[in-house]
């Protein structure tokens, strides 16, 4: 038996239940992973609330790290005893142990511990594809990154600095502003004190930014469009404040022929080759110390309700993990 988090209906944190389930041996192409740490991400909230549908009853969580305890027939990607991590489907990371498609597992470098791995996979791979593929950034570019003191945001601050990119970040408090600045943000805007659109225009001398990376959604979308230079790109990769309202494509033309994209990790990591390339890039900057993963909240698996409550209330900074 192994303990897992299950939901039988969608709703608030109270719908998550810690239950015992029978974990059978891994099937063909699968590996059984005993998890040492589990990542917590806002996408977990979307599945819990039903914003992103899934069959019920179901699990939650898309990121974890641990040790391979058994492998099924035909598995070549990992072996028993390997230290591994993963991000993405199938959902169900909130568990002490689980069977995973071996094609989703990545062997960890020796100098990356489980807590770091569980906190960095989904968030770090997200920044990797956002900066290298969605809008390939180059030295001298200026970007706006919302939620700059969150897990994805702090990684983005450091990676942008590494690339020679000027990052303007938005945050909701002075404490978060200081944190983003320490991690490499060139300019930080407290949106509770300043209008971020006006401030971005001031910082850029009226020119606007190359790209906006927005995980907030409804509350920031239109204001973010107004921050872009002509031919700039709006990257909407989350909905923390709710889904973006429908809008006319003429809004893009009126602001200088803007581009909008709604990327997802799964689309960018759809093949093993894409996953390995992105992971090599991420592991390289983390192992070298150029990008540090800041795990600032740790919760027991049984305390997942509190973890979600604090995440939704924007009381967390950096990365959060569950410890089974």
Coordinates of N, CA, C and O in Angstrom, one line a residue, residues 115-245:
X115 N 15.2 17.6 -3.2 CA 14.3 18.8 -3.0 C 14.5 19.7 -4.2 O 13.5 20.3 -4.7
X116 N 15.7 20.0 -4.6 CA 16.0 20.9 -5.7 C 15.3 20.4 -7.0 O 14.7 21.1 -7.7
X117 N 15.5 19.1 -7.2 CA 15.0 18.5 -8.4 C 13.5 18.6 -8.5 O 12.9 19.0 -9.5
X118 N 12.8 18.3 -7.4 CA 11.3 18.4 -7.4 C 10.8 19.8 -7.6 O 9.7 20.0 -8.1
X119 N 11.6 20.7 -7.1 CA 11.2 22.1 -7.2 C 11.5 22.7 -8.6 O 10.9 23.8 -8.9
X120 N 12.4 22.1 -9.3 CA 12.9 22.8 -10.5 C 12.4 22.3 -11.8 O 12.5 22.9 -12.8
X121 N 11.9 21.0 -11.8 CA 11.6 20.4 -13.1 C 10.5 21.1 -13.9 O 10.8 21.6 -15.0
X122 N 9.3 21.2 -13.4 CA 8.3 21.9 -14.2 C 8.6 23.4 -14.3 O 8.5 23.9 -15.4
X123 N 9.0 24.0 -13.3 CA 9.3 25.5 -13.3 C 10.5 25.8 -14.2 O 10.5 26.7 -15.0
X124 N 11.6 25.0 -14.0 CA 12.8 25.2 -14.7 C 12.7 24.9 -16.2 O 13.1 25.7 -17.1
X125 N 12.0 23.8 -16.5 CA 11.8 23.5 -17.9 C 10.9 24.5 -18.6 O 11.0 24.8 -19.8
X126 N 9.9 25.0 -17.8 CA 9.1 26.1 -18.3 C 9.9 27.3 -18.8 O 9.7 27.8 -19.9
X127 N 10.8 27.8 -17.9 CA 11.6 28.9 -18.2 C 12.5 28.6 -19.4 O 12.7 29.4 -20.3
X128 N 13.0 27.4 -19.4 CA 13.9 27.0 -20.5 C 13.2 27.1 -21.9 O 13.7 27.8 -22.8
X129 N 12.0 26.6 -22.0 CA 11.3 26.7 -23.3 C 10.8 28.2 -23.6 O 10.8 28.6 -24.7
X130 N 10.4 28.8 -22.5 CA 9.9 30.2 -22.7 C 11.0 31.1 -23.3 O 10.7 32.0 -24.2
X131 N 12.2 31.0 -22.8 CA 13.3 31.9 -23.1 C 14.1 31.4 -24.4 O 14.7 32.2 -25.0
X132 N 14.0 30.1 -24.6 CA 14.9 29.6 -25.7 C 14.1 29.2 -27.0 O 14.6 29.1 -28.1
X133 N 12.7 29.0 -26.8 CA 11.9 28.5 -27.9 C 10.7 29.4 -28.2 O 10.5 29.8 -29.3
X134 N 9.9 29.7 -27.2 CA 8.7 30.5 -27.4 C 9.1 31.9 -28.0 O 8.6 32.3 -29.0
X135 N 9.9 32.6 -27.3 CA 10.6 33.8 -27.8 C 12.1 33.7 -27.6 O 12.5 33.9 -26.4
X136 N 12.8 33.3 -28.5 CA 14.3 33.1 -28.3 C 14.9 34.4 -28.0 O 15.0 35.3 -28.8
X137 N 15.3 34.6 -26.7 CA 15.9 35.8 -26.3 C 17.3 36.0 -26.6 O 18.1 35.0 -26.6
X138 N 17.8 37.2 -26.7 CA 19.2 37.5 -26.9 C 19.6 38.6 -26.1 O 18.8 39.4 -25.6
X139 N 20.9 38.7 -25.9 CA 21.5 39.8 -25.0 C 21.0 41.1 -25.6 O 21.0 41.4 -26.8
X140 N 20.6 42.0 -24.7 CA 20.1 43.3 -25.0 C 18.6 43.4 -25.1 O 18.0 44.5 -25.1
X141 N 17.9 42.3 -25.1 CA 16.4 42.3 -25.1 C 15.9 42.8 -23.7 O 16.6 42.6 -22.7
X142 N 14.7 43.4 -23.7 CA 14.1 43.8 -22.5 C 12.7 43.1 -22.4 O 11.9 43.1 -23.4
X143 N 12.4 42.5 -21.3 CA 11.1 41.7 -21.2 C 10.4 42.1 -19.9 O 11.1 42.6 -18.9
X144 N 9.1 41.8 -19.8 CA 8.4 42.0 -18.6 C 8.0 40.6 -18.1 O 7.4 39.8 -18.9
X145 N 8.2 40.3 -16.9 CA 7.9 39.0 -16.3 C 7.0 39.2 -15.1 O 7.5 39.7 -14.1
X146 N 5.7 38.7 -15.2 CA 4.8 38.9 -14.0 C 5.1 37.8 -13.0 O 5.7 36.7 -13.3
X147 N 4.8 38.1 -11.7 CA 5.0 37.1 -10.6 C 6.5 36.8 -10.5 O 6.9 35.6 -10.4
X148 N 7.3 37.8 -10.5 CA 8.8 37.6 -10.5 C 9.4 37.0 -9.3 O 10.5 36.5 -9.3
X149 N 8.6 37.0 -8.2 CA 9.1 36.4 -6.9 C 8.6 35.0 -6.7 O 8.9 34.4 -5.7
X150 N 7.8 34.4 -7.6 CA 7.4 33.0 -7.5 C 8.4 32.1 -8.0 O 9.6 32.4 -8.3
X151 N 8.1 30.8 -7.9 CA 9.1 29.8 -8.3 C 9.6 29.9 -9.7 O 10.8 29.9 -10.0
X152 N 8.7 30.1 -10.7 CA 9.1 30.3 -12.1 C 9.8 31.6 -12.2 O 10.8 31.8 -12.9
X153 N 9.3 32.7 -11.5 CA 9.8 34.0 -11.6 C 11.2 34.1 -11.2 O 12.1 34.8 -11.8
X154 N 11.6 33.5 -10.0 CA 12.9 33.6 -9.5 C 13.9 32.9 -10.5 O 15.1 33.3 -10.6
X155 N 13.5 31.8 -11.0 CA 14.4 31.1 -12.0 C 14.5 32.0 -13.2 O 15.6 32.2 -13.8
X156 N 13.4 32.6 -13.7 CA 13.5 33.5 -14.8 C 14.4 34.7 -14.6 O 15.1 35.1 -15.5
X157 N 14.3 35.3 -13.4 CA 15.2 36.4 -13.1 C 16.7 36.1 -13.3 O 17.5 36.8 -13.9
X158 N 17.1 34.9 -12.8 CA 18.5 34.5 -12.8 C 18.9 34.1 -14.3 O 19.9 34.5 -14.7
X159 N 18.0 33.4 -15.0 CA 18.3 33.0 -16.3 C 18.4 34.2 -17.3 O 19.2 34.2 -18.2
X160 N 17.5 35.1 -17.1 CA 17.5 36.3 -17.9 C 18.9 37.1 -17.8 O 19.5 37.5 -18.7
X161 N 19.3 37.2 -16.5 CA 20.6 37.9 -16.2 C 21.7 37.1 -16.9 O 22.6 37.7 -17.5
X162 N 21.7 35.8 -16.9 CA 22.7 35.0 -17.5 C 22.7 35.2 -19.0 O 23.8 35.2 -19.6
X163 N 21.6 35.4 -19.6 CA 21.5 35.6 -21.0 C 21.8 37.1 -21.5 O 21.9 37.4 -22.7
X164 N 22.0 38.0 -20.5 CA 22.2 39.4 -20.8 C 20.9 40.1 -21.2 O 20.9 41.1 -21.9
X165 N 19.8 39.6 -20.7 CA 18.4 40.2 -20.9 C 18.0 41.0 -19.8 O 18.2 40.7 -18.6
X166 N 17.5 42.2 -20.0 CA 17.0 43.1 -19.0 C 15.5 42.6 -18.6 O 14.6 42.6 -19.4
X167 N 15.4 42.2 -17.4 CA 14.1 41.7 -16.9 C 13.4 42.7 -16.0 O 14.0 43.1 -15.0
X168 N 12.2 43.1 -16.4 CA 11.4 43.9 -15.5 C 10.4 43.0 -14.9 O 9.6 42.3 -15.6
X169 N 10.3 42.9 -13.5 CA 9.4 42.0 -12.9 C 8.3 42.7 -12.1 O 8.5 43.8 -11.6
X170 N 7.2 42.1 -12.0 CA 6.1 42.6 -11.2 C 5.9 41.7 -10.0 O 6.1 40.5 -10.1
X171 N 5.6 42.3 -8.8 CA 5.4 41.6 -7.6 C 4.2 42.3 -6.8 O 3.8 43.3 -7.2
X172 N 3.8 41.6 -5.7 CA 2.7 42.2 -4.9 C 3.1 42.8 -3.6 O 2.2 43.2 -2.8
X173 N 4.4 42.8 -3.2 CA 4.8 43.4 -2.0 C 6.3 43.8 -2.0 O 7.0 43.4 -2.9
X174 N 6.7 44.7 -1.1 CA 8.1 45.1 -1.1 C 9.0 44.0 -0.7 O 10.1 44.0 -1.2
X175 N 8.6 43.0 0.1 CA 9.4 41.9 0.4 C 9.7 41.1 -0.8 O 10.8 40.6 -1.1
X176 N 8.7 40.9 -1.7 CA 8.8 40.1 -2.9 C 9.7 40.9 -3.9 O 10.5 40.3 -4.7
X177 N 9.6 42.2 -3.9 CA 10.4 43.1 -4.7 C 11.9 42.9 -4.4 O 12.7 42.8 -5.3
X178 N 12.2 42.9 -3.1 CA 13.6 42.7 -2.7 C 14.1 41.3 -3.1 O 15.2 41.2 -3.6
X179 N 13.3 40.3 -3.0 CA 13.6 38.9 -3.4 C 13.9 38.8 -4.9 O 14.9 38.3 -5.3
X180 N 13.1 39.4 -5.7 CA 13.3 39.4 -7.2 C 14.5 40.2 -7.5 O 15.3 39.7 -8.4
X181 N 14.8 41.3 -6.9 CA 16.0 42.1 -7.2 C 17.3 41.3 -6.8 O 18.2 41.2 -7.6
X182 N 17.2 40.6 -5.7 CA 18.4 39.8 -5.3 C 18.7 38.6 -6.3 O 19.8 38.2 -6.4
X183 N 17.6 38.2 -7.0 CA 17.8 37.1 -8.0 C 18.1 37.6 -9.4 O 18.1 36.7 -10.3
X184 N 18.2 38.9 -9.6 CA 18.7 39.4 -10.9 C 17.8 40.2 -11.6 O 18.1 40.7 -12.8
X185 N 16.6 40.5 -11.1 CA 15.7 41.4 -11.9 C 16.3 42.8 -11.9 O 16.8 43.3 -10.9
X186 N 16.3 43.4 -13.1 CA 16.9 44.8 -13.2 C 15.9 45.9 -12.6 O 16.4 46.9 -12.1
X187 N 14.7 45.7 -12.8 CA 13.6 46.6 -12.3 C 12.5 45.8 -11.8 O 12.1 44.8 -12.3
X188 N 11.9 46.2 -10.7 CA 10.8 45.5 -10.0 C 9.7 46.5 -9.8 O 9.9 47.6 -9.2
X189 N 8.5 46.1 -10.1 CA 7.3 47.0 -10.0 C 6.3 46.3 -9.0 O 5.9 45.2 -9.2
X190 N 6.0 47.0 -7.9 CA 5.0 46.5 -7.0 C 3.7 47.0 -7.5 O 3.3 48.2 -7.4
X191 N 2.9 46.1 -8.1 CA 1.6 46.5 -8.7 C 0.6 46.9 -7.8 O -0.5 47.5 -8.2
X192 N 0.8 46.8 -6.5 CA -0.1 47.3 -5.5 C 0.2 48.8 -5.2 O -0.6 49.5 -4.5
X193 N 1.3 49.3 -5.7 CA 1.7 50.7 -5.5 C 1.8 51.5 -6.8 O 1.7 52.7 -6.7
X194 N 2.1 50.8 -7.9 CA 2.3 51.5 -9.1 C 1.5 50.8 -10.2 O 1.2 49.6 -10.2
X195 N 1.1 51.5 -11.3 CA 0.5 51.0 -12.5 C 1.7 50.4 -13.3 O 2.5 51.1 -13.8
X196 N 1.6 49.1 -13.5 CA 2.8 48.4 -14.1 C 2.9 48.8 -15.6 O 4.1 49.0 -16.1
X197 N 1.8 49.1 -16.3 CA 1.9 49.5 -17.7 C 2.6 50.9 -17.8 O 3.6 51.0 -18.6
X198 N 2.2 51.8 -17.0 CA 2.8 53.1 -17.0 C 4.3 53.0 -16.6 O 5.2 53.7 -17.3
X199 N 4.6 52.2 -15.6 CA 6.0 52.1 -15.2 C 6.9 51.5 -16.2 O 8.0 51.9 -16.4
X200 N 6.4 50.4 -16.9 CA 7.2 49.8 -18.0 C 7.5 50.8 -19.1 O 8.6 50.8 -19.6
X201 N 6.5 51.6 -19.5 CA 6.7 52.6 -20.5 C 7.8 53.6 -20.1 O 8.6 54.1 -20.9
X202 N 7.8 54.0 -18.8 CA 8.8 54.9 -18.3 C 10.2 54.2 -18.3 O 11.2 54.9 -18.7
X203 N 10.3 53.0 -17.9 CA 11.6 52.3 -17.8 C 12.2 52.2 -19.2 O 13.4 52.3 -19.4
X204 N 11.3 51.9 -20.2 CA 11.8 51.6 -21.6 C 11.8 52.9 -22.5 O 12.0 52.8 -23.7
X205 N 11.6 54.0 -21.9 CA 11.6 55.3 -22.6 C 10.5 55.3 -23.7 O 10.6 55.9 -24.7
X206 N 9.3 54.7 -23.3 CA 8.2 54.6 -24.2 C 8.3 53.6 -25.3 O 7.3 53.4 -26.1
X207 N 9.4 52.9 -25.4 CA 9.5 51.9 -26.5 C 8.7 50.6 -26.3 O 8.3 49.9 -27.2
X208 N 8.6 50.2 -25.0 CA 7.9 48.9 -24.7 C 8.9 47.8 -24.7 O 10.1 47.9 -25.0
X209 N 8.5 46.6 -24.4 CA 9.4 45.4 -24.2 C 9.2 44.4 -25.4 O 8.2 44.4 -26.1
X210 N 10.2 43.6 -25.5 CA 10.2 42.6 -26.6 C 9.1 41.5 -26.4 O 8.5 41.1 -27.3
X211 N 9.0 41.1 -25.1 CA 8.0 40.1 -24.8 C 7.5 40.3 -23.4 O 8.2 40.8 -22.5
X212 N 6.3 39.9 -23.1 CA 5.7 39.8 -21.8 C 5.4 38.4 -21.5 O 4.8 37.7 -22.3
X213 N 5.9 37.9 -20.3 CA 5.6 36.5 -19.9 C 4.6 36.6 -18.7 O 4.9 37.2 -17.6
X214 N 3.4 36.2 -19.0 CA 2.3 36.4 -18.0 C 1.6 35.1 -17.6 O 1.0 34.4 -18.4
X215 N 1.8 34.8 -16.3 CA 1.1 33.6 -15.7 C -0.1 34.0 -14.9 O -0.7 33.2 -14.2
X216 N -0.4 35.3 -14.9 CA -1.5 35.8 -14.0 C -2.9 35.7 -14.8 O -3.8 35.3 -14.2
X217 N -2.9 36.1 -16.0 CA -4.1 35.9 -16.8 C -5.0 37.1 -16.9 O -4.6 38.2 -17.3
X218 N -6.2 36.9 -16.4 CA -7.3 37.9 -16.6 C -6.9 39.3 -16.1 O -7.2 40.3 -16.8
X219 N -6.4 39.4 -15.0 CA -6.1 40.7 -14.4 C -5.0 41.5 -15.1 O -5.0 42.8 -14.9
X220 N -4.2 40.9 -15.8 CA -3.0 41.6 -16.3 C -2.9 41.6 -17.8 O -2.0 42.2 -18.4
X221 N -3.8 40.9 -18.5 CA -3.6 40.6 -19.9 C -3.6 41.9 -20.8 O -2.7 42.1 -21.5
X222 N -4.7 42.7 -20.7 CA -4.7 43.9 -21.5 C -3.6 44.9 -21.2 O -3.0 45.5 -22.0
X223 N -3.4 45.1 -19.9 CA -2.3 45.9 -19.5 C -0.9 45.4 -20.0 O -0.1 46.2 -20.3
X224 N -0.8 44.1 -20.1 CA 0.5 43.6 -20.6 C 0.6 43.9 -22.1 O 1.7 44.1 -22.6
X225 N -0.5 43.8 -22.9 CA -0.4 44.1 -24.3 C 0.1 45.6 -24.5 O 0.8 45.9 -25.4
X226 N -0.3 46.4 -23.6 CA 0.1 47.9 -23.6 C 1.6 48.1 -23.3 O 2.1 49.2 -23.4
X227 N 2.2 47.0 -22.8 CA 3.6 47.1 -22.4 C 4.5 46.8 -23.6 O 5.8 47.0 -23.6
X228 N 4.0 46.2 -24.7 CA 4.8 45.6 -25.7 C 5.2 46.7 -26.8 O 4.4 47.6 -27.1
X229 N 6.3 46.5 -27.3 CA 6.8 47.3 -28.5 C 6.0 46.7 -29.7 O 5.5 45.6 -29.7
X230 N 6.0 47.5 -30.8 CA 5.4 46.9 -32.1 C 6.1 45.6 -32.4 O 7.3 45.5 -32.3
X231 N 5.3 44.7 -32.9 CA 5.7 43.3 -33.2 C 6.2 42.5 -32.0 O 6.8 41.4 -32.2
X232 N 5.9 43.0 -30.8 CA 6.3 42.2 -29.6 C 5.3 41.0 -29.4 O 4.3 40.9 -30.1
X233 N 5.7 40.2 -28.5 CA 5.0 38.9 -28.2 C 4.5 38.8 -26.8 O 5.2 39.0 -25.9
X234 N 3.2 38.6 -26.7 CA 2.5 38.3 -25.4 C 2.5 36.8 -25.2 O 1.9 36.1 -26.0
X235 N 3.2 36.4 -24.2 CA 3.3 34.9 -23.8 C 2.4 34.7 -22.6 O 2.8 35.0 -21.5
X236 N 1.2 34.2 -22.8 CA 0.3 33.9 -21.7 C 0.4 32.5 -21.3 O -0.1 31.6 -22.0
X237 N 1.1 32.2 -20.2 CA 1.3 30.8 -19.8 C 0.7 30.4 -18.5 O 1.1 29.3 -17.9
X238 N -0.3 31.1 -18.0 CA -1.0 30.8 -16.8 C -2.2 31.6 -16.6 O -2.5 32.6 -17.3
X239 N -3.0 31.2 -15.6 CA -4.3 31.9 -15.3 C -4.5 32.1 -13.8 O -5.6 31.8 -13.3
X240 N -3.5 32.5 -13.1 CA -3.7 32.6 -11.6 C -4.9 33.4 -11.2 O -5.5 33.2 -10.1
X241 N -5.2 34.5 -12.0 CA -6.3 35.3 -11.6 C -7.6 35.0 -12.3 O -8.6 35.6 -12.2
X242 N -7.5 33.9 -13.1 CA -8.7 33.5 -14.0 C -8.3 33.5 -15.4 O -7.4 34.2 -15.8
X243 N -9.1 32.8 -16.2 CA -8.9 32.8 -17.7 C -9.0 34.2 -18.3 O -9.8 35.0 -17.9
X244 N -8.2 34.4 -19.4 CA -8.3 35.7 -20.1 C -9.7 35.8 -20.8 O -10.1 34.8 -21.4
X245 N -10.3 36.9 -20.7 CA -11.6 37.2 -21.4 C -11.4 37.2 -22.9 O -10.3 37.6 -23.4

